[in-house]
Coordinates of C-alpha atoms and ligand atoms in Angstrom, one line a residue:
M277 CA -1.3 -3.2 -27.6
A278 CA -0.4 -6.0 -30.0
E279 CA 2.4 -3.9 -31.3
R280 CA 3.6 -3.2 -27.8
E281 CA 3.7 -7.0 -27.1
T282 CA 5.7 -7.7 -30.2
I283 CA 8.1 -5.0 -29.4
A284 CA 8.4 -6.1 -25.8
S285 CA 9.0 -9.7 -26.9
T286 CA 11.9 -8.7 -29.1
S287 CA 14.8 -8.1 -26.9
P288 CA 17.8 -6.1 -28.2
S289 CA 19.9 -9.3 -28.1
Q290 CA 17.3 -11.3 -30.0
A291 CA 17.1 -8.6 -32.6
A292 CA 20.9 -8.5 -33.0
A293 CA 20.9 -12.3 -33.5
T294 CA 18.2 -12.1 -36.2
R295 CA 20.2 -9.3 -37.8
S296 CA 23.4 -11.3 -37.9
K297 CA 21.4 -14.2 -39.6
T298 CA 19.6 -12.0 -42.2
R299 CA 22.6 -9.8 -43.2
P300 CA 24.6 -12.6 -45.0
R301 CA 21.4 -13.6 -46.8
A302 CA 21.0 -10.1 -48.0
L303 CA 24.6 -10.0 -49.1
I304 CA 24.3 -13.3 -51.0
S305 CA 21.0 -12.3 -52.7
G306 CA 22.6 -8.9 -53.6
A307 CA 25.7 -10.7 -55.0
V308 CA 23.5 -13.1 -57.1
A309 CA 21.5 -10.2 -58.5
M310 CA 24.8 -8.4 -59.3
A311 CA 26.4 -11.4 -61.0
A312 CA 23.2 -11.9 -63.1
I313 CA 23.3 -8.2 -64.1
L314 CA 27.0 -8.6 -65.2
M315 CA 26.2 -11.8 -67.2
F316 CA 23.3 -9.9 -68.8
A317 CA 25.7 -7.1 -69.8
A318 CA 28.2 -9.6 -71.2
I319 CA 25.9 -11.8 -73.3
G320 CA 22.7 -9.7 -73.6
G321 CA 24.3 -7.0 -75.8
E322 CA 25.6 -9.5 -78.4
V323 CA 22.4 -11.5 -78.6
I324 CA 20.0 -8.5 -78.8
A325 CA 22.2 -6.9 -81.4
N326 CA 22.3 -10.1 -83.6
I327 CA 18.5 -10.5 -83.2
I328 CA 17.9 -6.8 -84.2
A329 CA 20.4 -7.1 -87.2
G330 CA 18.8 -10.4 -88.4
T331 CA 22.3 -12.1 -88.2
A332 CA 21.4 -14.6 -85.5
S333 CA 23.7 -17.6 -85.4
E334 CA 22.8 -21.2 -84.5
R335 CA 24.0 -20.6 -80.9
D336 CA 21.8 -17.5 -80.5
P337 CA 18.5 -19.4 -79.6
V338 CA 20.4 -21.1 -76.7
L339 CA 21.9 -17.7 -75.7
A340 CA 18.4 -16.2 -76.0
V341 CA 17.0 -18.8 -73.5
A342 CA 19.9 -18.1 -71.2
L343 CA 19.2 -14.4 -71.5
I344 CA 15.5 -14.9 -70.5
L345 CA 16.6 -17.1 -67.6
N346 CA 19.2 -14.4 -66.8
I347 CA 16.4 -11.7 -66.7
A348 CA 14.2 -13.9 -64.5
L349 CA 17.2 -14.4 -62.2
I350 CA 17.8 -10.6 -62.0
L351 CA 14.1 -9.9 -61.1
L352 CA 14.0 -12.8 -58.6
G353 CA 17.3 -11.8 -57.0
W354 CA 16.3 -8.2 -56.8
R355 CA 12.9 -8.9 -55.2
H356 CA 14.6 -11.2 -52.7
H357 CA 17.2 -8.6 -51.9
N358 CA 14.4 -6.0 -51.3
E359 CA 12.5 -8.3 -49.0
V360 CA 15.6 -9.2 -47.0
T361 CA 16.5 -5.5 -46.7
K362 CA 13.0 -4.6 -45.5
Q363 CA 13.2 -7.5 -42.9
I364 CA 16.5 -6.1 -41.6
Q365 CA 15.0 -2.6 -41.3
A366 CA 12.0 -4.0 -39.4
H367 CA 14.3 -5.9 -37.0
M368 CA 16.4 -2.8 -36.5
D369 CA 13.3 -0.7 -35.7
A370 CA 12.1 -3.3 -33.3
A371 CA 15.5 -3.5 -31.6
K372 CA 15.5 0.3 -31.3
R373 CA 12.1 0.3 -29.7
A374 CA 13.0 -2.6 -27.5
R375 CA 16.1 -0.7 -26.3
L376 CA 13.8 2.2 -25.6
L377 CA 11.4 0.1 -23.7
A378 CA 14.1 -1.5 -21.7
H379 CA 15.0 2.0 -20.4
K380 CA 11.7 3.9 -20.4
D381 CA 8.3 3.6 -18.8
P382 CA 5.8 3.4 -21.7
L383 CA 3.1 5.3 -19.8
T384 CA 4.9 8.4 -18.9
G385 CA 8.1 8.3 -21.0
F386 CA 10.1 8.6 -17.8
L387 CA 13.1 6.4 -17.1
N388 CA 12.4 3.1 -15.5
R389 CA 14.0 1.9 -12.3
R390 CA 16.9 0.1 -14.1
A391 CA 17.7 3.1 -16.2
L392 CA 17.5 5.4 -13.2
A393 CA 20.0 3.2 -11.4
S394 CA 22.5 3.4 -14.3
E395 CA 22.0 7.0 -15.2
G396 CA 21.8 8.1 -11.6
S397 CA 25.1 6.3 -10.8
E398 CA 26.8 8.2 -13.7
M399 CA 25.3 11.4 -12.3
M400 CA 26.8 10.6 -8.9
Q401 CA 30.3 10.1 -10.5
R402 CA 30.0 13.4 -12.5
A403 CA 28.8 15.2 -9.4
Q404 CA 31.7 13.9 -7.3
K405 CA 34.3 15.3 -9.8
R406 CA 32.7 18.8 -9.5
D407 CA 32.4 18.7 -5.7
R408 CA 28.7 18.5 -6.0
V409 CA 26.1 16.1 -4.5
V410 CA 23.1 14.3 -6.0
A411 CA 19.7 14.7 -4.4
M412 CA 17.4 11.7 -4.9
L413 CA 13.7 12.3 -4.4
V414 CA 11.2 9.4 -4.2
I415 CA 7.7 10.7 -4.8
D416 CA 4.6 8.6 -4.0
L417 CA 1.0 9.7 -4.5
D418 CA -1.1 9.6 -1.3
S419 CA -4.5 8.4 -2.5
F420 CA -3.9 6.9 -5.9
K421 CA -5.5 3.6 -5.3
Y422 CA -8.7 5.3 -4.2
I423 CA -8.8 7.5 -7.3
N424 CA -8.1 4.5 -9.5
D425 CA -10.9 2.4 -7.9
L426 CA -13.3 5.3 -8.0
N427 CA -12.7 6.6 -11.5
G428 CA -11.2 3.6 -13.3
H429 CA -7.8 2.8 -14.7
H430 CA -8.1 5.1 -17.7
V431 CA -8.4 8.2 -15.4
G432 CA -5.6 6.7 -13.2
D433 CA -3.3 6.5 -16.3
V434 CA -4.0 10.1 -17.4
L435 CA -3.4 11.3 -13.8
L436 CA 0.0 9.5 -13.7
R437 CA 1.0 11.2 -17.0
E438 CA -0.1 14.6 -15.7
V439 CA 1.6 14.1 -12.4
G440 CA 4.8 13.2 -14.4
K441 CA 4.5 16.5 -16.2
R442 CA 4.1 18.5 -13.0
I443 CA 7.1 16.7 -11.4
M444 CA 9.3 17.6 -14.4
S445 CA 8.1 21.2 -14.4
A446 CA 9.3 21.6 -10.8
L447 CA 12.7 20.1 -11.4
P448 CA 15.9 21.7 -12.8
G449 CA 16.5 21.1 -16.5
S450 CA 19.2 18.5 -16.1
A451 CA 17.3 16.4 -13.6
L452 CA 16.5 12.7 -14.2
G453 CA 12.9 11.7 -13.9
A454 CA 11.8 8.1 -13.4
R455 CA 8.7 6.1 -12.6
L456 CA 9.6 3.3 -10.3
G457 CA 6.2 1.5 -10.6
G458 CA 2.6 2.1 -9.7
D459 CA 2.2 5.6 -8.4
E460 CA 5.9 5.9 -7.3
F461 CA 8.2 8.3 -9.1
A462 CA 11.8 9.4 -8.5
A463 CA 13.9 12.3 -9.5
A464 CA 17.6 13.0 -9.2
F465 CA 19.6 16.2 -9.7
Q466 CA 22.8 17.7 -8.6
F467 CA 23.1 20.5 -5.9
D468 CA 25.7 22.4 -4.0
P469 CA 26.3 20.4 -0.7
T470 CA 26.4 23.6 1.3
N471 CA 23.0 24.6 0.1
P472 CA 20.4 21.9 0.8
A473 CA 17.8 24.6 1.1
A474 CA 17.8 24.6 -2.7
V475 CA 16.6 21.0 -2.6
D476 CA 14.0 21.8 0.0
A477 CA 12.6 24.6 -2.2
I478 CA 12.3 22.2 -5.2
A479 CA 10.7 19.4 -3.2
D480 CA 8.2 21.8 -1.6
E481 CA 7.4 23.3 -5.0
L482 CA 6.8 19.8 -6.3
V483 CA 4.5 18.8 -3.4
E484 CA 2.6 22.0 -3.9
R485 CA 2.2 21.6 -7.7
I486 CA 0.9 18.0 -7.2
S487 CA -1.7 19.2 -4.6
Y488 CA -3.5 21.5 -7.1
P489 CA -6.6 19.8 -8.7
F490 CA -6.1 17.9 -12.0
E491 CA -8.8 18.5 -14.6
I492 CA -9.3 15.1 -16.3
G493 CA -12.2 14.8 -18.7
N494 CA -14.9 16.8 -17.0
Q495 CA -13.7 15.8 -13.5
S496 CA -11.6 17.7 -11.0
I497 CA -9.3 15.2 -9.2
Q498 CA -7.3 16.1 -6.1
T499 CA -4.4 14.2 -4.8
S500 CA -1.2 14.8 -2.9
A501 CA 2.3 13.4 -2.7
S502 CA 4.7 12.2 0.0
V503 CA 8.3 12.9 -0.9
G504 CA 11.4 11.3 0.6
I505 CA 14.8 13.0 0.0
A506 CA 18.3 11.5 0.3
R507 CA 21.7 13.0 -0.6
S508 CA 24.6 11.1 -2.1
D509 CA 27.3 12.2 0.4
H510 CA 26.9 11.3 4.2
D511 CA 28.3 7.7 3.9
C512 CA 26.2 6.8 0.9
N513 CA 28.0 4.1 -1.0
G514 CA 26.1 4.0 -4.2
I515 CA 22.9 4.5 -6.1
D516 CA 21.1 1.6 -4.5
T517 CA 21.7 3.0 -1.0
L518 CA 20.7 6.5 -2.2
L519 CA 17.4 5.1 -3.6
R520 CA 16.7 3.0 -0.5
R521 CA 17.3 6.0 1.8
A522 CA 15.0 8.2 -0.2
D523 CA 12.4 5.4 -0.1
I524 CA 12.7 5.1 3.7
A525 CA 12.3 8.9 4.0
M526 CA 9.2 8.8 1.7
Y527 CA 7.6 6.3 4.2
A528 CA 8.5 8.6 7.0
A529 CA 6.7 11.5 5.1
K530 CA 3.6 9.3 4.9
H531 CA 3.8 8.5 8.6
Q532 CA 4.2 12.2 9.4
G533 CA 0.8 12.9 7.7
K534 CA 1.5 12.8 3.9
N535 CA 1.5 15.7 1.5
R536 CA 5.0 16.7 2.5
A537 CA 8.7 16.3 1.8
V538 CA 11.0 14.7 4.4
W539 CA 14.8 14.3 4.4
F540 CA 16.3 10.9 5.2
D541 CA 18.2 10.6 8.5
G542 CA 20.1 7.7 10.2
S543 CA 17.4 7.2 12.8
M544 CA 15.0 6.2 10.1
E545 CA 17.2 3.3 9.1
R546 CA 17.3 2.2 12.7
M547 CA 13.5 2.4 12.8
L548 CA 13.4 0.2 9.7
E549 CA 15.6 -2.3 11.3
E550 CA 13.4 -2.3 14.4
R551 CA 10.4 -2.7 12.1
N552 CA 12.0 -5.8 10.5
R553 CA 12.7 -7.2 14.0
I554 CA 9.1 -6.8 14.9
E555 CA 8.0 -8.5 11.7
E556 CA 10.3 -11.4 12.4
G557 CA 9.0 -11.6 16.0
L558 CA 5.4 -11.6 14.8
R559 CA 6.0 -14.4 12.4
K560 CA 7.1 -16.6 15.3
G561 CA 4.9 -15.0 18.0
I562 CA 1.5 -15.3 16.3
P563 CA 1.5 -19.1 15.9
A564 CA 3.1 -19.4 19.4
G565 CA 0.1 -17.6 20.9
Q566 CA 2.0 -14.6 22.2
I567 CA -0.6 -12.1 21.0
Q568 CA -3.3 -12.1 23.6
P569 CA -6.7 -10.4 23.9
Y570 CA -7.0 -7.9 26.7
Y571 CA -10.4 -6.6 27.8
E572 CA -11.4 -3.0 28.4
Q573 CA -14.7 -2.4 30.3
Q574 CA -17.5 -0.5 28.5
I575 CA -20.0 1.1 30.9
D576 CA -23.4 2.5 30.5
L577 CA -22.8 6.0 32.0
L578 CA -26.4 6.5 33.0
T579 CA -26.7 3.3 35.0
G580 CA -23.0 2.6 35.7
K581 CA -23.6 -1.0 34.5
L582 CA -21.0 -3.0 32.6
H583 CA -22.4 -3.8 29.2
G584 CA -19.3 -5.3 27.5
F585 CA -15.6 -5.2 26.7
E586 CA -13.5 -3.8 23.9
V587 CA -11.0 -6.5 22.9
L588 CA -7.5 -5.0 22.5
A589 CA -4.5 -7.0 21.3
R590 CA -1.4 -7.2 23.6
W591 CA 1.9 -8.9 22.6
E592 CA 3.2 -10.8 25.6
H593 CA 6.8 -10.9 24.4
P594 CA 9.0 -13.5 26.1
E595 CA 11.9 -11.0 26.5
K596 CA 10.4 -7.5 26.1
G597 CA 7.3 -7.9 28.2
I598 CA 4.0 -6.4 27.1
I599 CA 4.1 -4.6 23.8
L600 CA 1.2 -2.2 22.9
P601 CA -0.7 -2.5 19.6
D602 CA 0.4 0.8 18.1
D603 CA 3.9 -0.8 18.0
F604 CA 3.0 -3.9 16.1
I605 CA -0.4 -3.6 14.4
P606 CA 0.9 -1.2 11.7
V607 CA 3.8 -3.7 11.0
A608 CA 1.3 -6.6 10.9
E609 CA -0.7 -4.6 8.4
E610 CA 2.2 -3.8 6.2
C611 CA 3.6 -7.3 6.0
G612 CA 0.3 -9.1 5.6
L613 CA 0.1 -10.7 9.0
I614 CA -2.9 -8.8 10.3
A615 CA -5.5 -11.4 9.2
D616 CA -3.7 -14.1 11.1
L617 CA -3.2 -11.9 14.1
S618 CA -6.8 -10.8 14.2
E619 CA -8.1 -14.3 13.9
C620 CA -5.9 -15.5 16.7
V621 CA -7.1 -12.6 19.0
M622 CA -10.7 -13.1 18.1
R623 CA -10.7 -16.9 18.5
Q624 CA -9.3 -16.7 22.0
A625 CA -11.7 -13.9 23.0
F626 CA -14.8 -15.7 21.6
I627 CA -13.9 -19.0 23.3
E628 CA -13.3 -17.2 26.6
A629 CA -16.4 -14.9 26.5
R630 CA -19.0 -17.3 25.1
D631 CA -20.0 -18.5 28.6
W632 CA -20.0 -15.1 30.3
D633 CA -23.2 -13.4 31.1
Q634 CA -25.1 -13.3 27.8
Q635 CA -25.8 -9.6 28.1
L636 CA -22.0 -8.8 27.7
S637 CA -20.9 -7.9 24.3
L638 CA -17.4 -7.9 22.7
S639 CA -16.1 -5.1 20.5
V640 CA -13.4 -6.1 18.1
N641 CA -11.2 -3.8 16.0
I642 CA -10.7 -4.4 12.3
S643 CA -7.9 -2.7 10.5
P644 CA -8.1 -0.9 7.1
A645 CA -6.0 -3.6 5.6
Q646 CA -8.5 -6.3 6.5
L647 CA -11.3 -4.3 4.9
K648 CA -9.6 -5.0 1.5
D649 CA -10.4 -8.7 1.9
P650 CA -13.8 -9.4 0.3
W651 CA -14.0 -12.7 2.3
L652 CA -13.6 -10.9 5.7
A653 CA -17.3 -11.2 6.7
Q654 CA -17.3 -14.9 5.8
K655 CA -14.1 -15.5 7.8
I656 CA -15.6 -13.8 10.9
I657 CA -18.9 -15.7 10.6
K658 CA -17.0 -19.0 10.3
L659 CA -15.0 -18.1 13.4
L660 CA -18.2 -17.4 15.3
T661 CA -19.6 -20.8 14.2
E662 CA -16.4 -22.7 15.1
T663 CA -16.2 -21.0 18.6
N664 CA -20.0 -21.1 19.2
F665 CA -20.1 -17.4 20.0
P666 CA -23.5 -15.7 19.3
P667 CA -23.2 -13.1 16.5
N668 CA -25.6 -10.7 18.4
R669 CA -23.0 -10.3 21.1
L670 CA -20.3 -9.1 18.7
E671 CA -19.6 -5.6 17.6
I672 CA -17.0 -4.8 14.9
E673 CA -15.2 -1.5 15.2
I674 CA -14.1 0.2 11.9
T675 CA -12.3 3.5 11.6
E676 CA -13.2 6.2 9.0
T677 CA -9.8 6.1 7.4
A678 CA -10.5 2.4 6.6
L679 CA -13.7 3.4 4.8
F680 CA -12.1 6.1 2.8
D681 CA -9.7 3.6 1.2
N682 CA -12.2 0.8 0.5
L683 CA -15.8 2.1 0.5
G684 CA -17.1 -0.4 -2.0
I685 CA -15.8 -3.5 -0.3
A686 CA -16.5 -2.1 3.1
Q687 CA -20.2 -1.7 2.1
S688 CA -20.6 -5.3 1.1
I689 CA -18.6 -6.6 4.2
I690 CA -20.7 -4.5 6.5
S691 CA -24.0 -5.7 5.0
S692 CA -22.9 -9.3 5.2
L693 CA -22.0 -8.9 8.9
K694 CA -25.3 -7.1 9.7
N695 CA -27.3 -9.8 7.9
Q696 CA -25.9 -12.3 10.5
G697 CA -26.9 -10.0 13.4
I698 CA -23.4 -8.6 14.1
R699 CA -23.3 -4.9 15.0
V700 CA -20.9 -2.4 13.5
A701 CA -19.4 0.7 15.2
L702 CA -17.6 3.7 13.6
D703 CA -14.4 4.0 15.7
D704 CA -12.3 7.1 16.4
F705 CA -15.1 9.4 15.1
G706 CA -13.9 13.0 14.7
T707 CA -10.3 12.2 13.7
G708 CA -10.9 11.2 10.1
Y709 CA -13.1 12.8 7.5
S710 CA -16.1 12.9 9.9
S711 CA -18.3 12.7 6.9
L712 CA -22.0 12.5 7.0
A713 CA -21.8 10.7 3.7
H714 CA -20.1 7.7 5.5
L715 CA -22.6 7.7 8.2
R716 CA -25.4 7.6 5.7
A717 CA -23.8 5.2 3.2
L718 CA -23.1 2.6 5.8
P719 CA -25.7 1.3 8.3
F720 CA -23.6 1.8 11.5
D721 CA -25.1 0.8 14.9
R722 CA -22.8 3.1 17.0
I723 CA -20.4 6.0 16.9
K724 CA -17.3 6.0 19.1
I725 CA -16.0 9.5 19.9
D726 CA -12.2 9.5 19.7
R727 CA -10.4 9.7 23.0
S728 CA -8.4 12.8 22.0
F729 CA -11.5 14.9 22.3
V730 CA -12.8 13.1 25.4
T731 CA -9.6 13.4 27.5
S732 CA -9.4 17.1 26.9
I733 CA -13.2 17.9 27.3
N734 CA -12.7 19.9 30.4
D735 CA -9.5 21.8 29.3
D736 CA -10.3 22.7 25.7
N737 CA -13.4 24.4 24.5
E738 CA -13.0 23.1 21.0
S739 CA -12.9 19.5 22.2
A740 CA -16.0 20.1 24.4
A741 CA -17.8 21.6 21.4
I742 CA -16.8 18.6 19.2
V743 CA -18.0 16.0 21.8
D744 CA -21.2 17.9 22.2
A745 CA -21.7 18.1 18.4
I746 CA -21.1 14.3 17.9
T747 CA -23.4 13.5 20.8
R748 CA -26.2 15.5 19.1
L749 CA -25.4 14.0 15.7
G750 CA -25.8 10.5 17.3
S751 CA -29.1 11.3 18.9
S752 CA -30.6 12.9 15.7
L753 CA -29.5 9.9 13.6
G754 CA -30.7 7.5 16.3
L755 CA -27.2 6.1 16.9
P756 CA -25.9 5.3 20.4
V757 CA -22.6 6.9 21.2
T758 CA -19.6 5.6 23.2
A759 CA -17.0 8.0 24.6
E760 CA -13.5 6.5 24.9
G761 CA -10.7 7.9 27.0
I762 CA -12.6 8.7 30.2
E763 CA -9.7 9.2 32.6
N764 CA -11.4 10.7 35.6
E765 CA -14.6 11.5 37.4
Q766 CA -14.7 15.1 36.1
I767 CA -14.7 13.8 32.4
E768 CA -17.4 11.3 33.3
A769 CA -19.5 14.1 34.9
S770 CA -19.2 16.4 31.8
L771 CA -20.2 13.6 29.5
K772 CA -23.2 12.6 31.6
N773 CA -24.4 16.3 31.3
L774 CA -24.6 15.7 27.5
G775 CA -27.1 12.9 27.7
S776 CA -27.1 9.1 27.7
M777 CA -24.1 7.4 26.3
A778 CA -21.7 4.6 27.0
G779 CA -18.1 5.1 28.0
Q780 CA -14.8 3.4 28.5
G781 CA -11.4 4.6 29.9
W782 CA -8.9 4.3 32.6
Y783 CA -11.4 5.7 35.2
F784 CA -13.3 2.5 34.9
G785 CA -10.1 0.4 34.4
K786 CA -7.3 -0.3 32.0
P787 CA -7.4 -3.2 29.6
M788 CA -7.0 -6.4 31.6
A789 CA -5.6 -9.9 30.8
I790 CA -8.0 -12.8 31.0
G791 CA -7.3 -13.7 34.7
Q792 CA -8.1 -10.2 36.0
T793 CA -11.2 -10.0 33.7
R794 CA -12.5 -13.2 35.0
R795 CA -12.1 -12.1 38.6
L796 CA -14.0 -8.9 37.9
L797 CA -16.8 -10.8 36.3
A798 CA -16.9 -13.3 39.2
D799 CA -17.3 -10.3 41.6
K800 CA -20.2 -9.1 39.5
D801 CA -21.7 -12.5 39.3
M802 CA -21.4 -12.6 35.6
L803 CA -19.8 -16.0 35.1
T804 CA -21.2 -19.5 34.8
S805 CA -20.7 -21.6 37.9
R806 CA -18.0 -23.6 36.2
Q807 CA -16.0 -20.5 35.4
K808 CA -16.6 -19.2 38.9
D809 CA -15.0 -22.5 40.3
E810 CA -12.1 -21.9 38.0
V811 CA -11.6 -18.4 39.3
A812 CA -11.8 -19.6 42.9
E813 CA -9.2 -22.3 42.1
E814 CA -6.9 -19.7 40.5
A815 CA -7.3 -17.5 43.6
L816 CA -6.3 -20.4 45.9
D817 CA -3.3 -21.1 43.7
D818 CA -2.2 -17.5 44.0
L819 CA -2.6 -17.6 47.7
R820 CA -0.5 -20.8 48.0
K821 CA 2.2 -19.2 45.8
L822 CA 2.2 -16.1 48.0
R823 CA 2.5 -18.2 51.2
R824 CA 5.4 -20.2 49.7
T825 CA 7.3 -17.1 48.6
G826 CA 6.4 -15.1 51.8
Ligands
LIG967 P1 -8.9 2.0 19.7 O1 -9.7 1.0 19.1 O2 -9.3 3.4 19.6 O3 -8.7 1.6 21.2 C1 -8.8 2.5 22.3 C2 -7.4 2.8 22.8 O4 -7.5 3.7 23.8 C3 -6.7 1.6 23.4 O5 -5.3 1.7 23.2 C4 -6.9 1.8 24.9 O6 -6.0 1.2 25.7 C5 -6.8 3.3 24.9 N1 -7.5 3.9 26.1 C6 -8.6 3.4 26.7 N2 -8.9 4.2 27.7 C7 -8.0 5.2 27.7 C8 -7.9 6.4 28.6 O7 -8.6 6.6 29.5 N3 -6.8 7.2 28.3 C9 -6.0 6.9 27.3 N4 -5.0 7.8 27.1 N5 -6.1 5.9 26.5 C10 -7.1 5.0 26.7 P2 -4.5 0.4 22.7 O8 -4.9 -0.8 23.4 O9 -3.1 0.9 22.8 O10 -4.9 0.3 21.2 C11 -4.6 1.3 20.3 C12 -5.3 1.0 19.0 O11 -4.8 -0.2 18.4 C13 -6.7 0.7 19.1 O12 -7.4 2.0 19.2 C14 -7.1 0.0 17.9 O13 -7.3 0.8 16.8 C15 -5.8 -0.8 17.6 N6 -6.0 -2.2 18.1 C16 -5.9 -2.7 19.3 N7 -6.1 -4.0 19.2 C17 -6.3 -4.4 17.9 C18 -6.7 -5.6 17.2 O14 -6.8 -6.7 17.8 N8 -6.8 -5.5 15.9 C19 -6.7 -4.3 15.2 N9 -6.9 -4.3 13.9 N10 -6.4 -3.2 15.8 C20 -6.3 -3.2 17.2
LIG968 MG1 -11.6 0.5 18.9
LIG969 MG1 -11.0 4.2 19.2

């Protein structure tokens, strides 16, 4: 490591500068040693011969001293010359290694991003001359962070090297291989533009090879890769565009379910622009209070009684109207705005709901990205204190996918929340890994059956069997179950046949803004008298407005 640091801190230009300083010194010391040797040859022979023959003159003792000094000068000069030569060699070696490091990733020996850009650009020029095209593949591992967290960085490093080998084994001999950083690799090679199927075959082979287990130490580690492919023709004006397009396609591969290769197409770029617009809008919209909590009723199916609401975010966009969470939550997660967004939604909901009937609970969704924040539980508890909302009326909904990525932190967050009396539900159960290990490792208070099974319970035998199995699992673990996506009376009837559970869905009502929610609660007599007066006042206002416009 120390060596790596020294090498890394000696840039090629620094090494060249040192070399240009030491080289004249080496020449001078070499010249001094050479002059001393010549002097020795000139005077040494005469003096030594006189001493041996016993014909030493008066001047010879002086010459003998000069000779001794001369020998000392030769030895000193020579030693100095050797040292300087060694120094030059060391600097040259360091410069060579620095040059190598400037181009190569030290872990895998692959090119780094900068070197890929320059060598890829040359490859594009060569390809153009031969009427060929360059395919750029960006390859990203799908669960590397999880593997790293679970098995440690050493295993992660070995895995990256092995993945690198498998990538190279699937590529043509002349291909460039690069590691762009973390678990992201890239590869570039030429192909015949009329035969993109050849690229497909290589990319598919690569995805398949990476999906086989890796034997590291005595463990078998499974991963997969998402691959984005872009080609250097089709209006691609250089290596940067080519890499960016392959990168965009790689994200599309992830969105389409990972473990696959996807070609870039123009619509992806438009999607990216749209995503950037959403990000920009959120940056302004969150502080401006445009993200509002909507409330979806949760009903006890046995009694038909309202027992609470799921809080669902809606973006009340000044120009575009209401935007649904699937269109902005993933962007908020990607660009690090989800914590602010979530806090803003929760704060409004807590303030609004604290005076409702105390039997009514609120269920709030937490995204996978938030579960990476070790302070999440403390932030929620602080918010409850600030808004004076009782913790026992709050339920946090977490999806299985979120747990898969961050089991360790999730465990400590969940136990902190539960210590404060907050309940925790496992959301969208059945769509993720549906693992008993998760149910046992984490002390959930409820399972929510994903709506995809519930909506099709009467049309699809498999869905019906899954809903039945989850309901039985819940009752054997002593966990209450909520079915989401109850769209009609028939679905409700089928669920009631399976036993006691809670439910939500359009049959009971779509998520409502605060005004409508308050009116519903006023009808059910579940508001404080102050809130009831406010609702009556609003209703009068509406009536007046109607009269004016009518
Ligand atoms: P989810 O937590 O599973 O929420 C249930 C979704 O099902 C909601 O979609 C709801 O409107 C929809 N839904 C309810 N009943 C029915 C029905 O009968 N039929 C059909 N087809 N759909 C129904 P929505 O509001 O679009 O939310 C989608 C997802 O966005 C939520 O899924 C949740 O994961 C996420 N989400 C919503 N609000 C937030 C939030 O504030 N923070 C975070 N992190 N995620 C949120
Ligand atoms: Mg939910
Ligand atoms: Mg759900």
